[in-house]
Coordinates of C-alpha atoms and ligand atoms in Angstrom, one line a residue:
M1 CA 78.4 162.2 76.5
L2 CA 81.2 160.2 77.9
K3 CA 83.4 161.9 80.4
I4 CA 86.4 160.4 82.0
E5 CA 88.0 162.0 85.0
N6 CA 91.6 161.3 86.5
L7 CA 91.4 157.6 85.5
V8 CA 94.2 155.5 86.7
K9 CA 94.5 151.9 86.0
K10 CA 97.4 149.9 87.7
Y11 CA 98.5 146.3 87.3
G12 CA 100.1 145.7 90.4
D13 CA 103.0 148.3 90.6
F14 CA 102.8 149.0 86.9
T15 CA 100.6 152.0 85.9
A16 CA 99.1 151.3 82.4
I17 CA 96.6 154.4 82.4
N18 CA 98.0 157.5 84.3
G19 CA 95.4 160.0 85.1
I20 CA 93.3 160.4 82.0
N21 CA 90.8 163.2 81.5
L22 CA 88.6 163.0 78.4
E23 CA 85.3 164.0 77.0
L24 CA 83.8 161.9 73.8
S25 CA 80.8 163.0 72.1
D26 CA 79.1 161.5 69.1
G27 CA 81.2 160.6 65.9
I28 CA 84.4 158.7 65.5
T29 CA 87.4 159.1 67.8
G30 CA 90.7 157.4 66.8
L31 CA 93.0 156.2 69.6
I32 CA 96.5 155.7 68.5
G33 CA 99.7 155.2 70.4
A34 CA 102.6 152.5 70.3
N35 CA 102.2 148.9 71.6
G36 CA 101.7 148.9 75.3
A37 CA 100.6 152.6 75.4
G38 CA 97.5 151.6 77.0
K39 CA 94.9 151.8 74.2
S40 CA 93.3 148.3 75.0
T41 CA 93.4 149.0 78.6
L42 CA 91.6 152.3 78.3
L43 CA 88.9 150.5 76.1
N44 CA 88.5 148.0 78.6
L45 CA 88.0 150.2 81.5
I46 CA 85.4 152.3 79.2
T47 CA 83.5 149.0 78.4
D48 CA 83.4 148.0 82.2
N49 CA 85.4 144.7 81.3
I50 CA 88.2 145.5 83.8
K51 CA 88.4 147.4 87.2
R52 CA 89.9 150.8 87.4
T53 CA 92.0 151.6 90.3
S54 CA 90.8 155.1 90.6
G55 CA 89.0 157.9 88.7
K56 CA 85.5 158.2 87.1
I57 CA 83.9 157.1 83.8
L58 CA 80.6 159.2 83.5
Y59 CA 77.9 158.2 81.0
N60 CA 75.5 161.3 80.6
D61 CA 76.5 162.2 84.1
A62 CA 76.3 159.1 85.9
D63 CA 79.2 156.9 86.8
I64 CA 79.1 153.5 84.7
L65 CA 79.4 151.6 87.8
S66 CA 76.3 152.7 89.1
L67 CA 74.7 152.2 85.6
G68 CA 75.8 148.5 85.6
A69 CA 74.2 146.1 83.1
G70 CA 72.1 149.1 81.6
Y71 CA 75.2 150.9 80.5
R72 CA 76.7 147.6 79.1
K73 CA 73.7 147.1 77.1
K74 CA 74.4 150.5 75.3
I75 CA 77.9 149.3 74.3
G76 CA 79.0 147.6 71.1
Y77 CA 82.6 146.3 71.3
T78 CA 85.0 144.2 69.2
P79 CA 87.9 143.0 71.2
Q80 CA 91.4 143.0 70.0
L81 CA 91.8 139.3 70.5
Q82 CA 89.1 137.6 69.0
G83 CA 87.9 134.2 70.0
M84 CA 86.0 133.4 67.0
Y85 CA 83.5 130.4 66.9
E86 CA 84.7 128.6 63.9
D87 CA 82.0 126.4 63.9
F88 CA 79.2 128.9 64.1
T89 CA 77.7 130.2 60.9
A90 CA 77.8 134.0 60.7
G91 CA 74.1 134.1 61.4
Q92 CA 74.4 131.7 64.3
F93 CA 77.2 134.0 65.7
M94 CA 74.9 137.0 65.4
R95 CA 72.2 135.5 67.1
Y96 CA 74.5 134.3 70.0
I97 CA 75.7 137.8 70.7
G98 CA 72.1 139.0 70.4
A99 CA 71.3 136.6 73.1
L100 CA 74.2 137.7 75.4
K101 CA 72.8 141.1 74.9
G102 CA 69.3 140.0 76.1
M103 CA 67.9 140.7 72.6
K104 CA 64.4 139.4 71.8
H105 CA 64.9 136.6 69.4
S106 CA 62.7 138.1 66.6
V107 CA 64.4 141.4 66.8
C108 CA 67.7 139.9 67.0
K109 CA 66.9 137.9 63.6
S110 CA 65.8 141.0 61.6
E111 CA 68.7 143.0 62.8
T112 CA 71.1 140.1 61.9
C113 CA 69.7 140.2 58.3
E114 CA 70.0 143.9 58.2
L115 CA 73.5 144.1 59.4
L116 CA 74.8 141.5 57.5
E117 CA 73.6 143.3 54.4
V118 CA 75.4 146.4 55.7
V119 CA 78.6 144.8 55.9
G120 CA 78.0 142.8 52.7
L121 CA 77.9 139.4 53.9
K122 CA 74.0 138.9 53.3
N123 CA 75.0 135.9 51.3
H124 CA 77.3 134.4 53.8
A125 CA 74.9 134.2 56.8
S126 CA 74.7 130.4 56.7
K127 CA 78.5 129.9 56.0
K128 CA 80.9 128.9 58.9
L129 CA 83.2 131.6 60.3
G130 CA 85.9 129.1 60.1
S131 CA 85.9 129.5 56.2
F132 CA 85.9 133.4 56.5
S133 CA 88.7 135.5 55.5
G134 CA 90.3 138.0 58.0
G135 CA 88.2 140.9 56.6
M136 CA 85.0 138.9 56.5
R137 CA 85.5 138.0 60.2
Q138 CA 86.0 141.5 61.1
R139 CA 82.8 142.6 59.3
V140 CA 80.8 140.1 61.1
L141 CA 82.3 141.3 64.5
L142 CA 81.3 144.9 63.3
A143 CA 77.9 143.6 62.6
A144 CA 77.5 141.7 65.9
A145 CA 78.8 145.0 67.8
M146 CA 76.1 146.9 66.0
L147 CA 73.1 144.5 67.5
D148 CA 70.8 146.4 69.6
D149 CA 71.8 149.7 68.1
P150 CA 74.5 150.7 70.6
E151 CA 74.9 154.2 71.6
I152 CA 78.5 153.6 72.1
L153 CA 80.8 151.4 69.7
I154 CA 84.2 150.5 70.9
L155 CA 86.5 149.0 68.3
D156 CA 90.0 147.7 69.1
E157 CA 92.2 147.4 66.2
P158 CA 89.2 146.4 63.8
T159 CA 91.6 146.6 60.5
A160 CA 94.5 144.7 62.0
G161 CA 95.9 142.4 59.3
L162 CA 93.5 143.4 56.6
D163 CA 94.7 143.8 53.0
P164 CA 94.3 147.7 51.8
E165 CA 91.0 146.9 50.0
E166 CA 89.4 145.2 53.0
R167 CA 90.7 147.8 55.3
I168 CA 89.0 150.6 53.1
R169 CA 85.8 148.7 52.9
L170 CA 85.7 148.3 56.8
R171 CA 86.5 151.9 57.3
N172 CA 83.8 153.0 55.0
H173 CA 81.3 150.7 57.0
I174 CA 82.4 152.3 60.3
A175 CA 82.0 155.6 58.9
Q176 CA 78.6 154.9 57.8
I177 CA 77.4 153.6 61.1
A178 CA 79.2 156.0 63.2
K179 CA 76.5 158.9 63.0
N180 CA 74.7 159.7 66.3
R181 CA 76.8 157.3 68.3
I182 CA 80.1 157.7 70.1
V183 CA 82.7 155.6 68.2
L184 CA 86.1 155.0 69.7
L185 CA 88.6 153.2 67.5
A186 CA 91.9 152.2 68.4
T187 CA 94.5 151.5 65.5
H188 CA 98.0 151.1 64.5
I189 CA 97.1 152.1 61.1
V190 CA 96.9 155.9 61.5
S191 CA 95.9 156.5 57.9
D192 CA 92.7 154.6 58.7
I193 CA 91.3 157.2 60.8
E194 CA 92.8 160.3 59.1
S195 CA 89.8 160.9 56.9
V196 CA 87.0 159.7 59.2
A197 CA 87.9 160.7 62.6
G198 CA 86.5 164.0 64.0
K199 CA 89.2 163.8 66.8
V200 CA 92.4 161.8 67.5
I201 CA 93.5 160.8 71.0
F202 CA 97.3 160.1 71.1
L203 CA 98.3 157.9 73.8
K204 CA 101.7 157.7 75.2
K205 CA 102.7 155.6 78.3
G206 CA 99.2 155.7 79.6
E207 CA 98.9 159.6 79.3
I208 CA 97.1 161.6 76.5
I209 CA 99.9 163.5 74.9
R210 CA 97.5 165.0 72.1
Y211 CA 93.7 165.2 71.6
A212 CA 92.5 167.2 68.6
S213 CA 91.3 167.0 65.0
P214 CA 93.4 165.5 62.3
R215 CA 93.7 168.9 60.9
E216 CA 94.8 170.6 63.8
L217 CA 97.4 168.0 64.5
I218 CA 98.6 168.4 61.2
A219 CA 98.7 172.0 61.4
E220 CA 100.7 171.8 64.8
I221 CA 103.7 170.3 62.9
E222 CA 103.5 172.2 59.6
G223 CA 106.9 173.9 59.3
K224 CA 108.4 171.6 61.6
V225 CA 109.0 168.5 59.5
D226 CA 110.6 168.6 56.2
K227 CA 107.8 167.6 54.0
E228 CA 105.2 169.3 51.9
H229 CA 102.2 167.0 52.2
I230 CA 101.9 166.1 55.8
T231 CA 99.8 163.2 56.9
L232 CA 98.5 161.9 60.3
E233 CA 101.3 159.3 60.0
D234 CA 104.0 162.0 60.2
V235 CA 102.1 163.5 63.1
Y236 CA 102.2 160.0 64.7
L237 CA 106.0 159.7 63.9
Y238 CA 107.0 163.1 65.1
Y239 CA 105.6 162.8 68.5
S240 CA 106.7 159.3 69.0
V241 CA 110.1 159.0 67.4
N242 CA 111.1 162.4 68.5
Q243 CA 109.5 162.1 72.0
R244 CA 107.7 165.5 71.7
D245 CA 106.0 165.3 75.0
G246 CA 108.9 167.3 76.5
S247 CA 111.4 164.7 77.2
A248 CA 115.1 164.7 76.0
V249 CA 114.5 166.5 72.6
D250 CA 117.1 169.3 71.7
G251 CA 116.3 172.5 69.6
E252 CA 116.6 170.3 66.3
G253 CA 114.2 167.8 67.2
N254 CA 116.8 165.4 67.9
I255 CA 116.5 162.8 70.7
Ligands
ATP1 N1 96.3 142.0 82.4 C1 97.4 142.6 82.6 N2 98.3 142.5 83.6 C2 99.5 143.1 83.6 N3 99.9 144.2 82.7 C3 99.0 144.2 81.6 C4 97.8 143.7 81.6 N4 97.3 144.2 80.5 C5 98.0 144.9 79.9 N5 99.1 145.2 80.7 C6 100.2 146.1 80.3 O1 99.9 147.4 80.2 C7 100.2 148.0 79.2 C8 99.4 148.7 78.4 O2 98.8 147.6 77.7 P1 97.7 147.5 76.4 O3 97.2 146.5 76.1 O4 96.5 148.4 77.1 O5 98.5 148.3 75.3 P2 97.9 148.8 73.9 O6 98.3 150.3 73.6 O7 96.5 148.3 73.7 O8 99.0 147.9 73.0 P3 98.9 147.1 71.7 O9 99.2 148.1 70.5 O10 99.9 146.1 71.7 O11 97.4 146.6 71.5 C9 101.3 147.3 78.5 O12 102.8 147.5 79.1 C10 101.0 145.8 79.0 O13 102.1 144.9 79.1
MG2 MG1 95.8 146.9 72.3

């Protein structure tokens, strides 16, 4: 269980994360919000890549700062901006990440085979990343993040820039490996999480304005939008375009 209490992150005078409280348990949690809402910042705080300004992040009741390297070993992470190693083969890249995670070479080698097979790249292990499509790269990143069987998997925009077929494929892989671990998935493609996320965090200007299951979120706006089949994307638009967090909205829902 990952518990976040009164988390604040400031960049100079700018508050990117403004007092977040959150409890995450096993399964996929979607993280949505506009550009600049603070999604990557929140993920970077959870992965202990950046320093928080104040507040607590507890993993199984211990602050992650006191767990240090032991905590980071439990995390698999695919960052939003990927520095891919074009000249590495997929297999070399996996072994490199495994080495960074401190894995034994033999264990890493066998996990690399298994994981590349899971993401459908078994026959591409000795091909260079530079020759891979966007979807193949994301699948390698996902496989690399899964090395050493992380308890927490943090995915920042894994489906960005992928065609629909690749997006669905990646989403299915993520759903498949999400069991028995905490998966936090930031995305702009709201439909990618609608069917797989147990819960969705809606972040706006560094604050959580909604945290509920897709079904609950959809039920919340039923009857409030002029549409029969409401999707999570409609929920997103309802709260973002209409500023439904309490600011400047009249009774008709106009800004
Ligand atoms: N290193 C930094 N220094 C100063 N400001 C930053 C820094 N990193 C992020 N910010 C600011 O914090 C806010 C949140 O950024 P963040 O990258 O977390 O948003 P995001 O929700 O991930 O956006 P996107 O959807 O574009 O990925 C933005 O206004 C951004 O400009
Ligand atoms: Mg981001």
